[in-house]
Tab-separated table of N, CA, C and O and ligand atoms in Angstrom:
chain	number	residue	atom	x	y	z
A	25	MET	N	1.881	-12.806	-10.594
A	25	MET	CA	2.868	-12.004	-11.336
A	25	MET	C	4.106	-12.854	-11.622
A	25	MET	O	4.575	-13.558	-10.752
A	26	ASP	N	4.602	-12.772	-12.847
A	26	ASP	CA	5.817	-13.500	-13.215
A	26	ASP	C	7.001	-12.543	-13.191
A	26	ASP	O	6.891	-11.409	-13.651
A	27	TYR	N	8.108	-13.027	-12.669
A	27	TYR	CA	9.344	-12.240	-12.681
A	27	TYR	C	10.273	-12.794	-13.757
A	27	TYR	O	10.533	-13.982	-13.802
A	28	ILE	N	10.724	-11.911	-14.624
A	28	ILE	CA	11.554	-12.300	-15.759
A	28	ILE	C	12.936	-11.661	-15.618
A	28	ILE	O	13.029	-10.452	-15.350
A	29	LYS	N	13.962	-12.462	-15.851
A	29	LYS	CA	15.340	-11.940	-15.801
A	29	LYS	C	15.578	-11.032	-17.008
A	29	LYS	O	15.289	-11.433	-18.143
A	30	VAL	N	16.068	-9.824	-16.763
A	30	VAL	CA	16.290	-8.889	-17.875
A	30	VAL	C	17.735	-8.426	-17.996
A	30	VAL	O	18.136	-7.916	-19.036
A	31	ALA	N	18.501	-8.542	-16.918
A	31	ALA	CA	19.877	-8.029	-16.956
A	31	ALA	C	20.616	-8.567	-15.740
A	31	ALA	O	20.014	-9.208	-14.877
A	32	GLN	N	21.915	-8.255	-15.683
A	32	GLN	CA	22.711	-8.611	-14.519
A	32	GLN	C	23.125	-7.336	-13.801
A	32	GLN	O	23.310	-6.288	-14.437
A	33	THR	N	23.291	-7.462	-12.502
A	33	THR	CA	23.581	-6.265	-11.694
A	33	THR	C	24.882	-5.587	-12.132
A	33	THR	O	24.992	-4.368	-12.047
A	34	ASN	N	25.842	-6.358	-12.622
A	34	ASN	CA	27.120	-5.733	-13.012
A	34	ASN	C	27.022	-4.965	-14.334
A	34	ASN	O	27.974	-4.329	-14.751
A	35	GLU	N	25.858	-5.004	-14.992
A	35	GLU	CA	25.691	-4.248	-16.241
A	35	GLU	C	25.363	-2.789	-15.982
A	35	GLU	O	25.392	-1.971	-16.897
A	36	LEU	N	24.945	-2.465	-14.755
A	36	LEU	CA	24.673	-1.058	-14.488
A	36	LEU	C	25.050	-0.694	-13.066
A	36	LEU	O	24.543	-1.236	-12.113
A	37	LYS	N	25.997	0.238	-12.996
A	37	LYS	CA	26.521	0.693	-11.710
A	37	LYS	C	25.593	1.760	-11.138
A	37	LYS	O	24.706	2.257	-11.830
A	38	ASN	N	25.852	2.101	-9.874
A	38	ASN	CA	25.094	3.154	-9.213
A	38	ASN	C	25.042	4.418	-10.092
A	38	ASN	O	26.076	4.877	-10.567
A	39	GLY	N	23.838	4.939	-10.347
A	39	GLY	CA	23.686	6.158	-11.147
A	39	GLY	C	23.616	5.903	-12.641
A	39	GLY	O	23.508	6.846	-13.415
A	40	GLU	N	23.622	4.631	-13.040
A	40	GLU	CA	23.563	4.324	-14.472
A	40	GLU	C	22.167	3.860	-14.875
A	40	GLU	O	21.343	3.492	-14.046
A	41	LYS	N	21.926	3.865	-16.192
A	41	LYS	CA	20.625	3.465	-16.747
A	41	LYS	C	20.848	2.585	-17.955
A	41	LYS	O	21.936	2.601	-18.544
A	42	LYS	N	19.810	1.857	-18.305
A	42	LYS	CA	19.922	0.904	-19.415
A	42	LYS	C	18.505	0.614	-19.890
A	42	LYS	O	17.563	0.709	-19.120
A	43	THR	N	18.376	0.263	-21.165
A	43	THR	CA	17.060	-0.187	-21.624
A	43	THR	C	17.092	-1.690	-21.853
A	43	THR	O	18.130	-2.263	-22.193
A	44	VAL	N	15.938	-2.308	-21.654
A	44	VAL	CA	15.760	-3.726	-21.970
A	44	VAL	C	14.412	-3.845	-22.672
A	44	VAL	O	13.539	-2.981	-22.508
A	45	THR	N	14.271	-4.900	-23.457
A	45	THR	CA	12.979	-5.134	-24.103
A	45	THR	C	12.332	-6.333	-23.441
A	45	THR	O	12.956	-7.377	-23.265
A	46	LEU	N	11.093	-6.150	-23.018
A	46	LEU	CA	10.371	-7.207	-22.322
A	46	LEU	C	8.938	-7.204	-22.823
A	46	LEU	O	8.278	-6.164	-22.777
A	47	ASP	N	8.499	-8.355	-23.320
A	47	ASP	CA	7.116	-8.468	-23.761
A	47	ASP	C	6.792	-7.438	-24.852
A	47	ASP	O	5.707	-6.854	-24.864
A	48	GLY	N	7.776	-7.132	-25.713
A	48	GLY	CA	7.557	-6.172	-26.789
A	48	GLY	C	7.618	-4.722	-26.372
A	48	GLY	O	7.392	-3.825	-27.178
A	49	LYS	N	7.931	-4.463	-25.090
A	49	LYS	CA	8.016	-3.082	-24.596
A	49	LYS	C	9.443	-2.763	-24.220
A	49	LYS	O	10.146	-3.625	-23.681
A	50	VAL	N	9.835	-1.506	-24.445
A	50	VAL	CA	11.157	-1.078	-24.001
A	50	VAL	C	11.014	-0.480	-22.599
A	50	VAL	O	10.184	0.408	-22.374
A	51	LEU	N	11.782	-1.019	-21.665
A	51	LEU	CA	11.753	-0.533	-20.288
A	51	LEU	C	13.082	0.128	-19.951
A	51	LEU	O	14.128	-0.252	-20.478
A	52	LEU	N	13.015	1.104	-19.088
A	52	LEU	CA	14.204	1.795	-18.602
A	52	LEU	C	14.534	1.244	-17.215
A	52	LEU	O	13.699	1.310	-16.307
A	53	ILE	N	15.737	0.703	-17.088
A	53	ILE	CA	16.197	0.185	-15.795
A	53	ILE	C	17.205	1.182	-15.244
A	53	ILE	O	18.094	1.633	-15.975
A	54	THR	N	17.085	1.495	-13.968
A	54	THR	CA	18.043	2.415	-13.344
A	54	THR	C	18.566	1.805	-12.045
A	54	THR	O	17.884	0.994	-11.416
A	55	ASN	N	19.753	2.235	-11.682
A	55	ASN	CA	20.365	1.818	-10.424
A	55	ASN	C	20.589	3.062	-9.580
A	55	ASN	O	21.326	3.973	-9.961
A	56	ILE	N	19.903	3.115	-8.430
A	56	ILE	CA	20.124	4.207	-7.478
A	56	ILE	C	20.610	3.564	-6.188
A	56	ILE	O	19.854	2.867	-5.505
A	57	GLN	N	21.860	3.756	-5.891
A	57	GLN	CA	22.493	3.183	-4.695
A	57	GLN	C	22.204	1.689	-4.569
A	57	GLN	O	21.773	1.204	-3.531
A	58	ASP	N	22.409	1.010	-5.677
A	58	ASP	CA	22.279	-0.441	-5.756
A	58	ASP	C	20.871	-0.959	-5.489
A	58	ASP	O	20.675	-2.124	-5.131
A	59	THR	N	19.894	-0.093	-5.673
A	59	THR	CA	18.514	-0.536	-5.781
A	59	THR	C	18.110	-0.288	-7.232
A	59	THR	O	18.446	0.758	-7.794
A	60	TYR	N	17.429	-1.266	-7.794
A	60	TYR	CA	17.128	-1.230	-9.233
A	60	TYR	C	15.647	-0.926	-9.430
A	60	TYR	O	14.802	-1.474	-8.726
A	61	TYR	N	15.373	-0.070	-10.414
A	61	TYR	CA	14.006	0.354	-10.700
A	61	TYR	C	13.728	0.170	-12.183
A	61	TYR	O	14.653	0.242	-13.002
A	62	ALA	N	12.453	-0.025	-12.513
A	62	ALA	CA	12.068	-0.213	-13.919
A	62	ALA	C	10.795	0.582	-14.205
A	62	ALA	O	9.821	0.504	-13.452
A	63	ILE	N	10.818	1.355	-15.287
A	63	ILE	CA	9.633	2.074	-15.770
A	63	ILE	C	9.567	1.940	-17.289
A	63	ILE	O	10.565	1.580	-17.923
A	64	ASP	N	8.405	2.264	-17.861
A	64	ASP	CA	8.322	2.314	-19.323
A	64	ASP	C	9.292	3.383	-19.827
A	64	ASP	O	9.332	4.492	-19.286
A	65	ASN	N	10.023	3.046	-20.884
A	65	ASN	CA	10.977	4.015	-21.440
A	65	ASN	C	10.301	5.096	-22.266
A	65	ASN	O	10.853	6.169	-22.466
A	66	LYS	N	9.078	4.775	-22.718
A	66	LYS	CA	8.386	5.680	-23.638
A	66	LYS	C	7.639	6.752	-22.836
A	66	LYS	O	6.773	6.427	-22.018
A	67	CYS	N	7.960	8.001	-23.081
A	67	CYS	CA	7.261	9.088	-22.388
A	67	CYS	C	5.784	9.043	-22.734
A	67	CYS	O	5.426	8.938	-23.918
A	68	PRO	N	4.890	9.128	-21.732
A	68	PRO	CA	3.454	9.068	-22.025
A	68	PRO	C	2.934	10.284	-22.781
A	68	PRO	O	1.818	10.253	-23.299
A	69	HIS	N	3.733	11.338	-22.892
A	69	HIS	CA	3.267	12.509	-23.642
A	69	HIS	C	3.306	12.240	-25.138
A	69	HIS	O	2.276	12.017	-25.751
A	70	MET	N	4.486	12.205	-25.741
A	70	MET	CA	4.565	11.953	-27.184
A	70	MET	C	5.661	10.957	-27.520
A	70	MET	O	6.272	11.017	-28.596
A	71	GLY	N	5.928	10.060	-26.583
A	71	GLY	CA	6.777	8.919	-26.894
A	71	GLY	C	8.268	9.158	-26.873
A	71	GLY	O	9.019	8.332	-27.393
A	72	GLY	N	8.722	10.245	-26.272
A	72	GLY	CA	10.170	10.464	-26.160
A	72	GLY	C	10.834	9.299	-25.431
A	72	GLY	O	10.227	8.686	-24.555
A	73	SER	N	12.072	8.993	-25.807
A	73	SER	CA	12.813	7.915	-25.134
A	73	SER	C	13.440	8.481	-23.865
A	73	SER	O	14.382	9.276	-23.922
A	74	LEU	N	12.917	8.057	-22.716
A	74	LEU	CA	13.434	8.598	-21.451
A	74	LEU	C	14.904	8.242	-21.261
A	74	LEU	O	15.650	8.988	-20.617
A	75	PHE	N	15.337	7.125	-21.837
A	75	PHE	CA	16.747	6.735	-21.740
A	75	PHE	C	17.657	7.845	-22.269
A	75	PHE	O	18.781	8.026	-21.776
A	76	GLU	N	17.178	8.574	-23.279
A	76	GLU	CA	17.998	9.632	-23.889
A	76	GLU	C	18.049	10.886	-23.016
A	76	GLU	O	18.778	11.825	-23.321
A	77	GLY	N	17.249	10.912	-21.955
A	77	GLY	CA	17.166	12.121	-21.130
A	77	GLY	C	18.215	12.151	-20.037
A	77	GLY	O	18.951	11.196	-19.805
A	78	ASN	N	18.244	13.270	-19.332
A	78	ASN	CA	19.198	13.481	-18.252
A	78	ASN	C	18.714	12.754	-16.997
A	78	ASN	O	17.599	12.964	-16.542
A	79	PHE	N	19.568	11.891	-16.436
A	79	PHE	CA	19.255	11.119	-15.226
A	79	PHE	C	20.020	11.751	-14.075
A	79	PHE	O	21.249	11.782	-14.077
A	80	ASN	N	19.260	12.268	-13.111
A	80	ASN	CA	19.877	13.037	-12.039
A	80	ASN	C	19.162	12.704	-10.731
A	80	ASN	O	17.978	12.966	-10.590
A	81	GLY	N	19.881	12.121	-9.792
A	81	GLY	CA	19.242	11.725	-8.527
A	81	GLY	C	18.208	10.656	-8.787
A	81	GLY	O	18.536	9.601	-9.330
A	82	ASN	N	16.950	10.944	-8.410
A	82	ASN	CA	15.871	9.978	-8.636
A	82	ASN	C	15.098	10.279	-9.909
A	82	ASN	O	14.112	9.594	-10.193
A	83	ASN	N	15.495	11.321	-10.630
A	83	ASN	CA	14.659	11.841	-11.718
A	83	ASN	C	15.289	11.664	-13.088
A	83	ASN	O	16.503	11.754	-13.243
A	84	ILE	N	14.396	11.474	-14.076
A	84	ILE	CA	14.852	11.472	-15.468
A	84	ILE	C	14.006	12.491	-16.229
A	84	ILE	O	12.791	12.595	-15.996
A	85	THR	N	14.662	13.242	-17.117
A	85	THR	CA	13.988	14.310	-17.861
A	85	THR	C	13.785	13.872	-19.298
A	85	THR	O	14.745	13.481	-19.968
A	86	CYS	N	12.555	13.937	-19.781
A	86	CYS	CA	12.270	13.573	-21.164
A	86	CYS	C	13.014	14.526	-22.100
A	86	CYS	O	12.915	15.748	-21.952
A	87	PRO	N	13.755	13.968	-23.066
A	87	PRO	CA	14.532	14.837	-23.954
A	87	PRO	C	13.673	15.643	-24.919
A	87	PRO	O	14.150	16.607	-25.506
A	88	LYS	N	12.394	15.272	-25.098
A	88	LYS	CA	11.571	15.996	-26.087
A	88	LYS	C	11.048	17.321	-25.551
A	88	LYS	O	11.245	18.357	-26.167
A	89	HIS	N	10.320	17.284	-24.424
A	89	HIS	CA	9.699	18.532	-23.937
A	89	HIS	C	9.973	18.787	-22.457
A	89	HIS	O	9.313	19.612	-21.844
A	90	GLY	N	10.890	18.015	-21.885
A	90	GLY	CA	11.368	18.351	-20.539
A	90	GLY	C	10.515	17.906	-19.370
A	90	GLY	O	10.745	18.370	-18.248
A	91	SER	N	9.558	17.006	-19.573
A	91	SER	CA	8.832	16.489	-18.411
A	91	SER	C	9.784	15.646	-17.573
A	91	SER	O	10.645	14.955	-18.112
A	92	VAL	N	9.602	15.726	-16.258
A	92	VAL	CA	10.512	15.023	-15.344
A	92	VAL	C	9.729	13.933	-14.614
A	92	VAL	O	8.639	14.188	-14.089
A	93	PHE	N	10.294	12.732	-14.586
A	93	PHE	CA	9.671	11.578	-13.938
A	93	PHE	C	10.576	11.048	-12.833
A	93	PHE	O	11.804	11.062	-12.971
A	94	ASP	N	9.943	10.542	-11.777
A	94	ASP	CA	10.674	9.844	-10.723
A	94	ASP	C	10.861	8.402	-11.182
A	94	ASP	O	9.871	7.686	-11.380
A	95	VAL	N	12.100	7.964	-11.383
A	95	VAL	CA	12.340	6.617	-11.913
A	95	VAL	C	11.951	5.527	-10.915
A	95	VAL	O	11.807	4.374	-11.285
A	96	ARG	N	11.764	5.889	-9.642
A	96	ARG	CA	11.399	4.878	-8.640
A	96	ARG	C	9.926	4.517	-8.721
A	96	ARG	O	9.533	3.412	-8.373
A	97	THR	N	9.112	5.488	-9.150
A	97	THR	CA	7.655	5.289	-9.116
A	97	THR	C	6.995	5.499	-10.477
A	97	THR	O	5.830	5.143	-10.649
A	98	GLY	N	7.693	6.128	-11.416
A	98	GLY	CA	7.096	6.491	-12.701
A	98	GLY	C	6.245	7.751	-12.625
A	98	GLY	O	5.693	8.202	-13.635
A	99	LYS	N	6.116	8.336	-11.443
A	99	LYS	CA	5.243	9.512	-11.287
A	99	LYS	C	5.876	10.757	-11.904
A	99	LYS	O	7.091	10.937	-11.854
A	100	ILE	N	4.995	11.582	-12.446
A	100	ILE	CA	5.452	12.851	-13.006
A	100	ILE	C	5.859	13.782	-11.851
A	100	ILE	O	5.143	13.895	-10.864
A	101	VAL	N	7.024	14.404	-11.986
A	101	VAL	CA	7.536	15.309	-10.954
A	101	VAL	C	7.340	16.749	-11.412
A	101	VAL	O	7.037	17.641	-10.619
A	102	GLU	N	7.514	16.944	-12.732
A	102	GLU	CA	7.369	18.296	-13.281
A	102	GLU	C	6.912	18.169	-14.729
A	102	GLU	O	7.515	17.420	-15.504
A	103	ASN	N	5.831	18.867	-15.069
A	103	ASN	CA	5.346	18.833	-16.447
A	103	ASN	C	6.278	19.631	-17.351
A	103	ASN	O	6.775	20.681	-16.955
A	104	GLY	N	6.484	19.096	-18.554
A	104	GLY	CA	7.310	19.806	-19.525
A	104	GLY	C	6.550	20.943	-20.176
A	104	GLY	O	5.408	21.252	-19.813
A	105	LYS	N	7.204	21.562	-21.173
A	105	LYS	CA	6.604	22.705	-21.888
A	105	LYS	C	6.867	22.559	-23.374
A	105	LYS	O	7.919	22.052	-23.774
A	106	ILE	N	5.907	23.046	-24.160
A	106	ILE	CA	6.170	23.257	-25.583
A	106	ILE	C	6.037	24.759	-25.779
A	106	ILE	O	4.997	25.331	-25.462
A	107	ALA	N	7.075	25.393	-26.288
A	107	ALA	CA	7.172	26.850	-26.299
A	107	ALA	C	6.917	27.328	-24.865
A	107	ALA	O	7.595	26.890	-23.959
A	108	PHE	N	5.886	28.140	-24.639
A	108	PHE	CA	5.646	28.613	-23.268
A	108	PHE	C	4.475	27.890	-22.639
A	108	PHE	O	4.029	28.236	-21.554
A	109	ILE	N	3.970	26.889	-23.339
A	109	ILE	CA	2.752	26.226	-22.854
A	109	ILE	C	3.105	25.034	-21.985
A	109	ILE	O	3.799	24.114	-22.416
A	110	LYS	N	2.636	25.076	-20.766
A	110	LYS	CA	2.875	23.992	-19.811
A	110	LYS	C	2.020	22.798	-20.199
A	110	LYS	O	0.826	22.930	-20.460
A	111	LEU	N	2.632	21.616	-20.226
A	111	LEU	CA	1.907	20.400	-20.592
A	111	LEU	C	1.271	19.775	-19.358
A	111	LEU	O	1.659	20.082	-18.232
A	112	LYS	N	0.311	18.869	-19.629
A	112	LYS	CA	-0.230	18.050	-18.532
A	112	LYS	C	0.079	16.616	-18.922
A	112	LYS	O	-0.543	16.056	-19.813
A	113	VAL	N	1.107	16.052	-18.301
A	113	VAL	CA	1.616	14.741	-18.695
A	113	VAL	C	1.257	13.713	-17.628
A	113	VAL	O	1.347	13.994	-16.426
A	114	ASN	N	0.855	12.524	-18.089
A	114	ASN	CA	0.513	11.438	-17.159
A	114	ASN	C	1.765	10.778	-16.603
A	114	ASN	O	2.855	10.916	-17.167
A	115	ASP	N	1.570	10.016	-15.537
A	115	ASP	CA	2.657	9.197	-14.996
A	115	ASP	C	3.026	8.127	-16.016
A	115	ASP	O	2.201	7.738	-16.850
A	116	THR	N	4.244	7.622	-15.919
A	116	THR	CA	4.610	6.461	-16.717
A	116	THR	C	4.526	5.231	-15.817
A	116	THR	O	4.513	5.362	-14.589
A	117	LYS	N	4.437	4.050	-16.416
A	117	LYS	CA	4.208	2.846	-15.617
A	117	LYS	C	5.516	2.370	-14.979
A	117	LYS	O	6.549	2.320	-15.639
A	118	ALA	N	5.427	2.024	-13.702
A	118	ALA	CA	6.570	1.442	-12.998
A	118	ALA	C	6.320	-0.050	-12.798
A	118	ALA	O	5.168	-0.488	-12.697
A	119	TYR	N	7.388	-0.818	-12.761
A	119	TYR	CA	7.311	-2.274	-12.607
A	119	TYR	C	8.102	-2.688	-11.367
A	119	TYR	O	9.165	-2.110	-11.108
A	120	PRO	N	7.633	-3.709	-10.657
A	120	PRO	CA	8.418	-4.197	-9.516
A	120	PRO	C	9.688	-4.907	-9.997
A	120	PRO	O	9.685	-5.512	-11.076
A	121	THR	N	10.738	-4.805	-9.219
A	121	THR	CA	11.984	-5.503	-9.563
A	121	THR	C	12.411	-6.336	-8.367
A	121	THR	O	12.027	-6.045	-7.234
A	122	LYS	N	13.197	-7.351	-8.621
A	122	LYS	CA	13.875	-8.050	-7.539
A	122	LYS	C	15.194	-8.606	-8.045
A	122	LYS	O	15.391	-8.761	-9.254
A	123	ILE	N	16.060	-8.872	-7.079
A	123	ILE	CA	17.396	-9.376	-7.405
A	123	ILE	C	17.473	-10.825	-6.938
A	123	ILE	O	17.064	-11.139	-5.819
A	124	GLU	N	17.983	-11.670	-7.812
A	124	GLU	CA	18.267	-13.057	-7.427
A	124	GLU	C	19.705	-13.334	-7.825
A	124	GLU	O	20.015	-13.371	-9.025
A	125	GLY	N	20.563	-13.505	-6.826
A	125	GLY	CA	21.995	-13.656	-7.123
A	125	GLY	C	22.471	-12.386	-7.789
A	125	GLY	O	22.363	-11.306	-7.216
A	126	ASN	N	22.959	-12.503	-9.028
A	126	ASN	CA	23.406	-11.324	-9.781
A	126	ASN	C	22.389	-10.909	-10.840
A	126	ASN	O	22.700	-10.077	-11.695
A	127	ASP	N	21.217	-11.478	-10.805
A	127	ASP	CA	20.227	-11.211	-11.848
A	127	ASP	C	19.214	-10.150	-11.405
A	127	ASP	O	18.773	-10.147	-10.252
A	128	ILE	N	18.851	-9.286	-12.347
A	128	ILE	CA	17.783	-8.312	-12.115
A	128	ILE	C	16.529	-8.881	-12.796
A	128	ILE	O	16.561	-9.202	-13.988
A	129	LEU	N	15.463	-8.994	-12.027
A	129	LEU	CA	14.207	-9.520	-12.551
A	129	LEU	C	13.140	-8.438	-12.478
A	129	LEU	O	13.128	-7.625	-11.545
A	130	ILE	N	12.251	-8.450	-13.467
A	130	ILE	CA	11.144	-7.494	-13.487
A	130	ILE	C	9.846	-8.278	-13.465
A	130	ILE	O	9.704	-9.293	-14.155
A	131	GLY	N	8.914	-7.766	-12.648
A	131	GLY	CA	7.613	-8.429	-12.517
A	131	GLY	C	6.621	-7.890	-13.529
A	131	GLY	O	6.467	-6.677	-13.674
A	132	ILE	N	5.994	-8.809	-14.260
A	132	ILE	CA	4.941	-8.405	-15.191
A	132	ILE	C	3.688	-9.225	-14.917
A	132	ILE	O	3.774	-10.363	-14.462
A	133	GLU	N	2.538	-8.623	-15.193
A	133	GLU	CA	1.247	-9.281	-14.932
A	133	GLU	C	1.042	-10.410	-15.935
A	133	GLU	O	1.363	-10.284	-17.081
B	14	FES	S1	7.426	13.502	-25.314
B	14	FES	FE1	8.106	13.577	-23.251
B	14	FES	S2	7.457	15.522	-22.547
B	14	FES	FE2	6.756	15.430	-24.614
């Protein structure tokens, strides 16, 4: 696995989020108590930008239909709805991160 520098730690404070582009993909980077996490920004349901959603605690809510993902693991926490119909949404992909000095690195295969 290769680790690629994508940002610096001072670009996102505790509770903040940011997108970066890596290998042609947009990833969502989050900082939770100075631990950094990375997941695909694109919602696996219909491609909503998770960055545009509400980030609260460990969770981000897709702005399109309200599915909730754990930013630490990419796992679905709560399926969204269209009208009254409950969706069945897949997990989004999570990537390993590490810090070197002030740099945030993401691991890709
Ligand atoms: S696009 Fe994200 S829940 Fe539908």
